[in-house]
PDB file of C-alpha atoms in Angstrom:
ATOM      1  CA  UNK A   1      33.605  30.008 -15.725  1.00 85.00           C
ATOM      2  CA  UNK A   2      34.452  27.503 -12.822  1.00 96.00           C
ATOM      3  CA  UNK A   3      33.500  23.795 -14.711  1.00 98.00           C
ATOM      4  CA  UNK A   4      31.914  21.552 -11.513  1.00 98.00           C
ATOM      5  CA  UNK A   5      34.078  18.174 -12.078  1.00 98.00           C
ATOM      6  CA  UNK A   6      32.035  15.542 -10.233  1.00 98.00           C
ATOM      7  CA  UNK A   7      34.704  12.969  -9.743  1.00 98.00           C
ATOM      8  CA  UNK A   8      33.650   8.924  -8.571  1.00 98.00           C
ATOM      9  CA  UNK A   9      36.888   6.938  -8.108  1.00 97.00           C
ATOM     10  CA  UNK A  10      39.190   5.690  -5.148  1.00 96.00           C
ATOM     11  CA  UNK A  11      41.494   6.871  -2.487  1.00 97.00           C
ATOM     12  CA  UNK A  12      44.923   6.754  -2.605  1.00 96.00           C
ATOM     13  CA  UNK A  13      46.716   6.997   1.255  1.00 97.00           C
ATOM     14  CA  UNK A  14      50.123   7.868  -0.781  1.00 96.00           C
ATOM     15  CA  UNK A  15      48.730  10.629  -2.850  1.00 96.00           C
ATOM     16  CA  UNK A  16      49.588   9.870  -6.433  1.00 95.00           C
ATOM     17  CA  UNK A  17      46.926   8.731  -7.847  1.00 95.00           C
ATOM     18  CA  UNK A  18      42.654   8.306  -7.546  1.00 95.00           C
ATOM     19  CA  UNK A  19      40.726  10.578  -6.311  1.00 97.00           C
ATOM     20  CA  UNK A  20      44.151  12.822  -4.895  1.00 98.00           C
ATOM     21  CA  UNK A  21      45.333  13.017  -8.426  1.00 97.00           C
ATOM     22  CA  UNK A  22      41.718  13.813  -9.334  1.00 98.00           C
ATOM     23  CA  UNK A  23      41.350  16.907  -7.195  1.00 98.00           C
ATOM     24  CA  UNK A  24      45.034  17.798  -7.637  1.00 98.00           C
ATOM     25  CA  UNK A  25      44.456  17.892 -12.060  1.00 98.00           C
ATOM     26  CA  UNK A  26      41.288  19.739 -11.596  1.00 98.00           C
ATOM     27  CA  UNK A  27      42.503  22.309  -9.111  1.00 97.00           C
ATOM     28  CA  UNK A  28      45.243  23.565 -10.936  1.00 96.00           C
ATOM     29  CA  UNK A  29      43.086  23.045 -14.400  1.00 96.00           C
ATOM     30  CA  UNK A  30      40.956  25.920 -12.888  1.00 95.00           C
ATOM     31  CA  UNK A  31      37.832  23.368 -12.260  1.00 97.00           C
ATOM     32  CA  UNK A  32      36.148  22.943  -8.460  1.00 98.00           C
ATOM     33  CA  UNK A  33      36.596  18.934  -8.002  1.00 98.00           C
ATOM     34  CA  UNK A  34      33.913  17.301  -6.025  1.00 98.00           C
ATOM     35  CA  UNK A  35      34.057  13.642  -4.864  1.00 98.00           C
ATOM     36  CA  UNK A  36      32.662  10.122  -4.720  1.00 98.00           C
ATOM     37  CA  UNK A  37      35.122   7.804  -3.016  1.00 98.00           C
ATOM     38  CA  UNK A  38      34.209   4.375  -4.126  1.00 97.00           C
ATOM     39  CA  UNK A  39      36.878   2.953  -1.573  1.00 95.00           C
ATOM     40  CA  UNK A  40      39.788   3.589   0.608  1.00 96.00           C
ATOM     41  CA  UNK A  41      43.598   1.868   0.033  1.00 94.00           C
ATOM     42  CA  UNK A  42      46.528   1.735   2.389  1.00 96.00           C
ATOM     43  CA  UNK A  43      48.872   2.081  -0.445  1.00 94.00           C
ATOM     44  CA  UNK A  44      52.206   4.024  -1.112  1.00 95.00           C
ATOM     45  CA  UNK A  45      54.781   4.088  -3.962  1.00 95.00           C
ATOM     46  CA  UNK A  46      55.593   0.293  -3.771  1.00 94.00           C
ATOM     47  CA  UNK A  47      52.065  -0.837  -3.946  1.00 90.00           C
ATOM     48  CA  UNK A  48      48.610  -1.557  -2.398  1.00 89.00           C
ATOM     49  CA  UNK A  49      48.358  -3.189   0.581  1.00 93.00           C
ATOM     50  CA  UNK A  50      44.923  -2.891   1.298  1.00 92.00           C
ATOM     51  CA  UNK A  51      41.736  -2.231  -0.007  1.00 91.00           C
ATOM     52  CA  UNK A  52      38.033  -1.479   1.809  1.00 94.00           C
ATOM     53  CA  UNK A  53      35.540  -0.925  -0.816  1.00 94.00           C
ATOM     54  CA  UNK A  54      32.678   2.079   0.204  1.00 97.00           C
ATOM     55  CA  UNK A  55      28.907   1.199   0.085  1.00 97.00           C
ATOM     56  CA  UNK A  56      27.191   1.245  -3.257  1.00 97.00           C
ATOM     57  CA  UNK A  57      24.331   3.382  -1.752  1.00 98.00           C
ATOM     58  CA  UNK A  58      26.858   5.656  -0.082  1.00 98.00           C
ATOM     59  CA  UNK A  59      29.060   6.022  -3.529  1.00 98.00           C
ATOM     60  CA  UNK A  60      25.510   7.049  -5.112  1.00 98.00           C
ATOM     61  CA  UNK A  61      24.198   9.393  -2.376  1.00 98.00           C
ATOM     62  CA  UNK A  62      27.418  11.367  -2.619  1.00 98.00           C
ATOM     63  CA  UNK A  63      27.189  12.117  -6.185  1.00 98.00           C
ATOM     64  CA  UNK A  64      23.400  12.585  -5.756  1.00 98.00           C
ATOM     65  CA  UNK A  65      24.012  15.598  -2.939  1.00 98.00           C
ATOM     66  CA  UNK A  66      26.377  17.095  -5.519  1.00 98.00           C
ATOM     67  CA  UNK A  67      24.680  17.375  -8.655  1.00 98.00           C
ATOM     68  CA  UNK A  68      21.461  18.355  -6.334  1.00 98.00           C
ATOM     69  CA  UNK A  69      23.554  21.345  -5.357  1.00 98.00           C
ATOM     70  CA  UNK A  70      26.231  22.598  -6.813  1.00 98.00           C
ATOM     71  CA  UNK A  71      25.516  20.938 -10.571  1.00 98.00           C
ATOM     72  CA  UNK A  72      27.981  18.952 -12.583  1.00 98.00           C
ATOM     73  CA  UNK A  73      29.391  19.929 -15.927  1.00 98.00           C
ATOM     74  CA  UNK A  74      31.578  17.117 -16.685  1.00 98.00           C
ATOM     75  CA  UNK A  75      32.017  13.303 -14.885  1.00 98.00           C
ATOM     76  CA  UNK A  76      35.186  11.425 -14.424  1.00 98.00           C
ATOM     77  CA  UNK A  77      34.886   7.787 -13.246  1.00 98.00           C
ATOM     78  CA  UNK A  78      38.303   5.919 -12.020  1.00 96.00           C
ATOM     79  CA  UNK A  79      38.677   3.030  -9.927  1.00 92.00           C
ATOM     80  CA  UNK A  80      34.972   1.533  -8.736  1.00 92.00           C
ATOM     81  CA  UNK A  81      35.760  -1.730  -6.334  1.00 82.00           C
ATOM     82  CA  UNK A  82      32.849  -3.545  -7.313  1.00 88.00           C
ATOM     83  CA  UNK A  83      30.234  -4.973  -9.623  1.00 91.00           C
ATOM     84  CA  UNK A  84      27.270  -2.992  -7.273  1.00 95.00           C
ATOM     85  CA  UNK A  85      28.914  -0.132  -7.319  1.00 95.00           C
ATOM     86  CA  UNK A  86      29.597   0.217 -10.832  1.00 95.00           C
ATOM     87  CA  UNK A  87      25.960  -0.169 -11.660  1.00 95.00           C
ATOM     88  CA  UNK A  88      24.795   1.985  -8.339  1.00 97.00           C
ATOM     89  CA  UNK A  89      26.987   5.024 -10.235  1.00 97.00           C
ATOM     90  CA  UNK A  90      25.222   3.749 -13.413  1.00 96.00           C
ATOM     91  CA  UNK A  91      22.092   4.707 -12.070  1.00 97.00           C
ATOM     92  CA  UNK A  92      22.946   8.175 -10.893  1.00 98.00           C
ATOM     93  CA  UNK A  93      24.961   9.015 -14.800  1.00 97.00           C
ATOM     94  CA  UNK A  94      21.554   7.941 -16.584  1.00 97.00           C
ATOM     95  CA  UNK A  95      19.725  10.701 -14.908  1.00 96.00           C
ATOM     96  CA  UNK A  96      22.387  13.936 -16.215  1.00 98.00           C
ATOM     97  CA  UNK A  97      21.708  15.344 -19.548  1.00 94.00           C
ATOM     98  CA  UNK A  98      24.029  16.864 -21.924  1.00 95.00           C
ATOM     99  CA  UNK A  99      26.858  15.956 -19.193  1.00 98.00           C
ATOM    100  CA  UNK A 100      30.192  14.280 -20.798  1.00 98.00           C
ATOM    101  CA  UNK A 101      31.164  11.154 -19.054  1.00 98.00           C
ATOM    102  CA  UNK A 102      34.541  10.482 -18.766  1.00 98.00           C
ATOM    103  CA  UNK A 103      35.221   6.683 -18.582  1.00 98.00           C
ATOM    104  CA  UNK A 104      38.592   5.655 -17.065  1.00 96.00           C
ATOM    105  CA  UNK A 105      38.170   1.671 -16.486  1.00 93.00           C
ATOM    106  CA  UNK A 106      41.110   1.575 -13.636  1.00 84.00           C
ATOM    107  CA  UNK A 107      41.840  -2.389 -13.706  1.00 75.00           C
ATOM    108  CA  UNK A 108      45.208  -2.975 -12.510  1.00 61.00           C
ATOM    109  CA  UNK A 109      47.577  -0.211 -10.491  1.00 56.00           C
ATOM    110  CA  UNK A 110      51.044   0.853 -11.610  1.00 53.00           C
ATOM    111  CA  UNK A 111      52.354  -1.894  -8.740  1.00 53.00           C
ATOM    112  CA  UNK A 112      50.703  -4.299 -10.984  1.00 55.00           C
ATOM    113  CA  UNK A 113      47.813  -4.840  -8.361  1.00 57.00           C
ATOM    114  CA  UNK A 114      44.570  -5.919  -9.140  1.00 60.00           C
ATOM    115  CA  UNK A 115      41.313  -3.614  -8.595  1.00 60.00           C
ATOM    116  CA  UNK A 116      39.102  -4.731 -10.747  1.00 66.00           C
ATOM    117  CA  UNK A 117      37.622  -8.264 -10.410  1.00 72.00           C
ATOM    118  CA  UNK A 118      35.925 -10.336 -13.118  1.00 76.00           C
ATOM    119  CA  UNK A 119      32.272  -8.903 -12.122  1.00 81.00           C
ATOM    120  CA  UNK A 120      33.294  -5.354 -11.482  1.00 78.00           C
ATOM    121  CA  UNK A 121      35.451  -5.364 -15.172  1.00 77.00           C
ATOM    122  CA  UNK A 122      31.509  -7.604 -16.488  1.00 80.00           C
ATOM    123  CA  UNK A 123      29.893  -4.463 -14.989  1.00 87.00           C
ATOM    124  CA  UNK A 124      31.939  -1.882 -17.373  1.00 90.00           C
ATOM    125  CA  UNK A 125      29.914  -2.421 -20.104  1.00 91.00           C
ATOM    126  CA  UNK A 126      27.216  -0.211 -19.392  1.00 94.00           C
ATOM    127  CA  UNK A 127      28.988   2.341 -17.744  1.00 95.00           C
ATOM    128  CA  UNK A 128      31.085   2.346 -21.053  1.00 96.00           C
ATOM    129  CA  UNK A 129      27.211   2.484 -23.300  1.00 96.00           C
ATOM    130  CA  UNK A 130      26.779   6.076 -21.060  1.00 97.00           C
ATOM    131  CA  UNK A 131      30.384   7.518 -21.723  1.00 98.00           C
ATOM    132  CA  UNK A 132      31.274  10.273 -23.555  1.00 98.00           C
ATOM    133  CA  UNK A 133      35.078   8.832 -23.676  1.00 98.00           C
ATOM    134  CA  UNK A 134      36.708   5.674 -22.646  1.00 98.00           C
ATOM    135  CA  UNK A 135      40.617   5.818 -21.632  1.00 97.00           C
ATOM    136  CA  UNK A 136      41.839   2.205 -20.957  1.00 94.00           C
ATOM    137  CA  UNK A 137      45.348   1.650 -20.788  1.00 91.00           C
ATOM    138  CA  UNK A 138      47.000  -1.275 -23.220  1.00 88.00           C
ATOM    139  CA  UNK A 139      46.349  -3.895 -20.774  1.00 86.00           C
ATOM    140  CA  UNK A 140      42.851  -3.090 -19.653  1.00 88.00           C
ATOM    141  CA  UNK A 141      42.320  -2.477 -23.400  1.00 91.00           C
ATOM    142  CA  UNK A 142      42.552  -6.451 -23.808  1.00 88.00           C
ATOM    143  CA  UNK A 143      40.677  -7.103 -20.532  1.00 85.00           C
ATOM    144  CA  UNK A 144      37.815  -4.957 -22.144  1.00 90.00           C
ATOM    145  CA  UNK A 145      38.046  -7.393 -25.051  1.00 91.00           C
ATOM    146  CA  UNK A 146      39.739  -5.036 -27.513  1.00 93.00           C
ATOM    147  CA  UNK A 147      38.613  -1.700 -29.635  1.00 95.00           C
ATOM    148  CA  UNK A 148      35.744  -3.084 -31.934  1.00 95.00           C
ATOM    149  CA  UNK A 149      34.388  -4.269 -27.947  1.00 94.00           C
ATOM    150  CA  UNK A 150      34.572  -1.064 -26.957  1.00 96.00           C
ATOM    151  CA  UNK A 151      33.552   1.137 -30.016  1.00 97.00           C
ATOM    152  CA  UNK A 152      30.489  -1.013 -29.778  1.00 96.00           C
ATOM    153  CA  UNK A 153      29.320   0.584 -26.420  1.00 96.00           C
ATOM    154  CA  UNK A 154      28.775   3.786 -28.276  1.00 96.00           C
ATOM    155  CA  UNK A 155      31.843   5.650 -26.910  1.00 97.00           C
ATOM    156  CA  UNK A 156      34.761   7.534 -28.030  1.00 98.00           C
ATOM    157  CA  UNK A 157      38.052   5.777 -27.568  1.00 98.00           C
ATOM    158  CA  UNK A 158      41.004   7.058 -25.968  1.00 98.00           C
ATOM    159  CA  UNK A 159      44.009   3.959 -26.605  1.00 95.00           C
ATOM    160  CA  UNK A 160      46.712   5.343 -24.476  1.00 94.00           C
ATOM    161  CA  UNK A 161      50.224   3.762 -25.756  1.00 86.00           C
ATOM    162  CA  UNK A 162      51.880   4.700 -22.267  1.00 74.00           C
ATOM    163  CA  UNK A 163      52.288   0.564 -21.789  1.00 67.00           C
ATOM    164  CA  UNK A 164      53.245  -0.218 -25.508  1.00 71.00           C
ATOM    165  CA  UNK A 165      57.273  -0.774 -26.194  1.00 72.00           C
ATOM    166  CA  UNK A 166      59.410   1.896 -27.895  1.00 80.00           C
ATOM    167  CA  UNK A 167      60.808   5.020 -27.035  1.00 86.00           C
ATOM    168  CA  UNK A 168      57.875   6.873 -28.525  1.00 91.00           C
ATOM    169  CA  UNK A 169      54.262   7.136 -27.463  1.00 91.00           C
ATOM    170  CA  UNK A 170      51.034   7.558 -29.253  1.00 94.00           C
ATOM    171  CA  UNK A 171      47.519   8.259 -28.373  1.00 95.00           C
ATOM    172  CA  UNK A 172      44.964   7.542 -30.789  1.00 97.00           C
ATOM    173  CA  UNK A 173      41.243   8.730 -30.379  1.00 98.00           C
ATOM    174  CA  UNK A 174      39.068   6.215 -32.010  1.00 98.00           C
ATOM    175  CA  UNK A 175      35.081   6.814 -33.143  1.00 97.00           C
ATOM    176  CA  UNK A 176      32.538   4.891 -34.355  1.00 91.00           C
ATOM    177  CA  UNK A 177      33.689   6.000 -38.076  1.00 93.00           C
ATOM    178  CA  UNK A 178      37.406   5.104 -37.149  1.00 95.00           C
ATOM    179  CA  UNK A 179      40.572   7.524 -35.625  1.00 97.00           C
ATOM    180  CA  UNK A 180      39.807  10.972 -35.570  1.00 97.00           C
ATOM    181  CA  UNK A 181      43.089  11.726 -34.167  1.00 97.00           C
ATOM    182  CA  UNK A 182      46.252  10.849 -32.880  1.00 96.00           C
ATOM    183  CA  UNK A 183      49.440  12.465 -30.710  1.00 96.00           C
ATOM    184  CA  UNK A 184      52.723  11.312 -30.529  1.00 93.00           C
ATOM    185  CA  UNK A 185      55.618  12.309 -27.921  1.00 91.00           C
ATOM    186  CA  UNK A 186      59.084  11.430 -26.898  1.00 92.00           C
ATOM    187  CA  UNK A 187      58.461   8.381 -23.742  1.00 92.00           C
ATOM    188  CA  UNK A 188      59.549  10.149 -20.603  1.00 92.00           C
ATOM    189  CA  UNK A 189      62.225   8.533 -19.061  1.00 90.00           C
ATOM    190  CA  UNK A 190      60.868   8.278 -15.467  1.00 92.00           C
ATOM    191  CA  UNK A 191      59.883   5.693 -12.182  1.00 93.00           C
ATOM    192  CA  UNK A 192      57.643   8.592 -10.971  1.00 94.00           C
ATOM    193  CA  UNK A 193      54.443   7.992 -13.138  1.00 92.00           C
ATOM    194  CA  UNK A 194      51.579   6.747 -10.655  1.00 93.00           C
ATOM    195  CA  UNK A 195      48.555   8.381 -11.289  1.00 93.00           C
ATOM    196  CA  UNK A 196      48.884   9.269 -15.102  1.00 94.00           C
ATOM    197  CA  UNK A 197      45.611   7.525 -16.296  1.00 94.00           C
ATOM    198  CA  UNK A 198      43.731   9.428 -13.240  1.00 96.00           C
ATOM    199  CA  UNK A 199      45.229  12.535 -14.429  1.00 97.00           C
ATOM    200  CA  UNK A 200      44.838  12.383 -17.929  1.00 97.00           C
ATOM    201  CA  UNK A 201      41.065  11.461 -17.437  1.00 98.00           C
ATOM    202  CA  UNK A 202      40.246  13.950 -15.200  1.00 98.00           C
ATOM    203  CA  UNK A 203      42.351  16.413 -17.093  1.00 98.00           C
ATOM    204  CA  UNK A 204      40.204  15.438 -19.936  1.00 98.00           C
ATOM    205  CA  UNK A 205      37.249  15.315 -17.978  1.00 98.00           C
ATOM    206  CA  UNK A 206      37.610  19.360 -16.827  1.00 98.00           C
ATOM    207  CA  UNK A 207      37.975  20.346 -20.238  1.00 97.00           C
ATOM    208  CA  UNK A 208      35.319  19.172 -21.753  1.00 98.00           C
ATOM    209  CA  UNK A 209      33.743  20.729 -18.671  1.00 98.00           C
ATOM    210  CA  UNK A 210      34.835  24.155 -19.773  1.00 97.00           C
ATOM    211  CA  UNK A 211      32.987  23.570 -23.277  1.00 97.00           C
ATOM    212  CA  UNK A 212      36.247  22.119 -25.186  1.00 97.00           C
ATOM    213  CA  UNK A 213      35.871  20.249 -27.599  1.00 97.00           C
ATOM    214  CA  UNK A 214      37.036  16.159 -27.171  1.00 97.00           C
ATOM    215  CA  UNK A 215      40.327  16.382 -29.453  1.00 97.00           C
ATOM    216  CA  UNK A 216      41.474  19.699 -27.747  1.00 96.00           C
ATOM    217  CA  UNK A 217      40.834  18.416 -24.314  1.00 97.00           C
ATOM    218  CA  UNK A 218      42.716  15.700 -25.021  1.00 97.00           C
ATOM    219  CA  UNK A 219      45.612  17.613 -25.757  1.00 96.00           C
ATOM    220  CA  UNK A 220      45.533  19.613 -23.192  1.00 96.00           C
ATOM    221  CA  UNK A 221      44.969  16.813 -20.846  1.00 96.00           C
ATOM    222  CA  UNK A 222      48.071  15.178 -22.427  1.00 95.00           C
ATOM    223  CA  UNK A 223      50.075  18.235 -22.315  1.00 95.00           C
ATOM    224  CA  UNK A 224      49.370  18.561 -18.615  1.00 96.00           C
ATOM    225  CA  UNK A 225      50.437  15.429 -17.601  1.00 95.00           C
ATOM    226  CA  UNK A 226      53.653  15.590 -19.737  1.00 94.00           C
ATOM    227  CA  UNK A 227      54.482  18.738 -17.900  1.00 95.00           C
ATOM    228  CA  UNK A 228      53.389  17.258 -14.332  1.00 96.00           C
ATOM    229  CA  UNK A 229      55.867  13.870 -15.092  1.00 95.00           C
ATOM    230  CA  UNK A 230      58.587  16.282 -16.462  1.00 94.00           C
ATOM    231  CA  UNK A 231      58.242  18.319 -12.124  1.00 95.00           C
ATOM    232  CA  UNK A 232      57.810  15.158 -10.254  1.00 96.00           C
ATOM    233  CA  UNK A 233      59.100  15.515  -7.293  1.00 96.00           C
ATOM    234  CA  UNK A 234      60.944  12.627  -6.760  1.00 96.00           C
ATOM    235  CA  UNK A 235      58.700  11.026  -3.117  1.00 97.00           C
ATOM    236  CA  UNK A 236      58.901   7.545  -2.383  1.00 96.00           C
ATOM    237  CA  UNK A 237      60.915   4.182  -3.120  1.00 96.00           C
ATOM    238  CA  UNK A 238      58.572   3.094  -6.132  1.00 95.00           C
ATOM    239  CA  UNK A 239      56.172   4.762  -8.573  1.00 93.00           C
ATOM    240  CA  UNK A 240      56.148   7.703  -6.749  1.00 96.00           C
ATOM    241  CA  UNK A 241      53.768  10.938  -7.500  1.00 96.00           C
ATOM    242  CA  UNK A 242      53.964  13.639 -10.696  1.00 97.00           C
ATOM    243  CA  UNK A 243      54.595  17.086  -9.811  1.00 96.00           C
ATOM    244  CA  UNK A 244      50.577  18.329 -10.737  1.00 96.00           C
ATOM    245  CA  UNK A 245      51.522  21.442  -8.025  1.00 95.00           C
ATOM    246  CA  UNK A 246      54.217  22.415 -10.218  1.00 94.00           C
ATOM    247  CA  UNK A 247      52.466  23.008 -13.473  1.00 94.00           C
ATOM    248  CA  UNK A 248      50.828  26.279 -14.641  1.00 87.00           C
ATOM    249  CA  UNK A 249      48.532  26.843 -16.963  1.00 75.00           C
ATOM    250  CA  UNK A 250      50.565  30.412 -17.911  1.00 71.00           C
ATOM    251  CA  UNK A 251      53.313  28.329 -19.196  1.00 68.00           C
ATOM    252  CA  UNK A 252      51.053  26.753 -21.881  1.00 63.00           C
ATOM    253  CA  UNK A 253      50.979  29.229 -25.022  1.00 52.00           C
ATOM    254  CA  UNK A 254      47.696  29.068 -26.065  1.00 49.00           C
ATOM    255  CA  UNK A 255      46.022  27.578 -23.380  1.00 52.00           C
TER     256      UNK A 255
END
């Protein structure tokens, strides 16, 4: 089986992270990526310099030719650029059945710039009420006004702890009837991590695809990007790319 990953986030001209992490996760997951570019960035390893946000209608009409087509088993949302847009993708998600939604409310980059603004982050709410999963980092986890906020959409919870202090990290996944579980790892000491939420959600994303259950997706999607920041290759002056080419899935016992 070849899982159809229909993935709706943004460009990244450096290559580390949105919708180039996307495809690169998926690829080597074994999944065929498709796309939605919300919007296009002039950005590199120090940091965006620009962003041009795509038409809502034209977001929509690519996912709409996709799922027409080729079909969609799984959905992983990223960055969106704007409060139309997030509710234009809305509108396309509410038509699937039985497809898992993978929620990954990009806010703020790993430069520390902004891409969410106050209406666009308003707007999450009901793409969060259609999600299977929601993966907010620490800070976005505040901006989304906390877990009880977002439990109360409906969706599983994904509370990454890659922002928290300490020298260890935990991931807890968090339902309606409280944690259902939780992994813990050793932080990797590293300046090349842009691009780890986009990875881990779309890793996520392409297992549940394949017919995994939520708790083994997620660790598999955490495994891969442990392995992928373990290979990075080392580009750029900043927060440069993982190493996703590097990892294979024959080096995963189990897998």
């Amino acid at each position: 089986m070849t899982p159809r990953i229909l993935i709706v986030a943004g460009s990244d001209s450096g290559g580390g992270a949105g919708i180039q992490a996307d495809i690169r996760t998926v690829t080597m997951l074994g999944g065929h990526p498709m796309t939605a570019i919300t919007a296009i960035t002039a950005q590199n390893t120090l940091g965006v310099s620009g962003v041009h946000p795509i038409p809502p209608e034209m977001v929509a009409q690519q996912m709409q030719v996709c799922i027409d087509d080729i079909g969609v088993d799984a959905v992983k949302i990223g960055m969106i650029g704007s409060a139309a847009t997030a509710h234009a993708i809305a509108d396309v998600i509410e038509t699937l059945r039985n497809v898992p939604i993978v929620f990954d409310p990009v806010m703020i980059a790993s430069s520390g710039a902004v891409l969410a603004d106050d209406d666009t982050t308003a707007a999450f709410g009901r793409l969060m009420r259609l999600a299977t999963l929601v993966t907010p980092n620490c800070p976005e986890l505040v901006a989304l006004g906390g877990e009880q906020a977002v439990l109360a959409t409906g969706a599983t919870l994904l509370a990454k702890g890659g922002h928290a202090e300490g020298d260890i990290i935990t991931d807890r996944l968090i339902g309606p009837h409280g944690e259902i579980a939780r992994w813990s790892g050793t932080r990797i000491e590293t300046r090349h991590t842009h691009g780890t939420g986009c990875t881990l959600a779309s890793a996520i994303a392409e297992g549940l695809g394949r017919g995994l259950a939520l708790p083994p997706a997620v660790e598999r999607a955490r495994l891969f990007v442990r392995e992928a920041l373990t290979r990075a290759p080392g580009l750029g002056a900043g927060h440069g790319p993982m190493g996703h080419h590097l990892v294979r899935l024959k080096d995963w016992p189990g897998v």
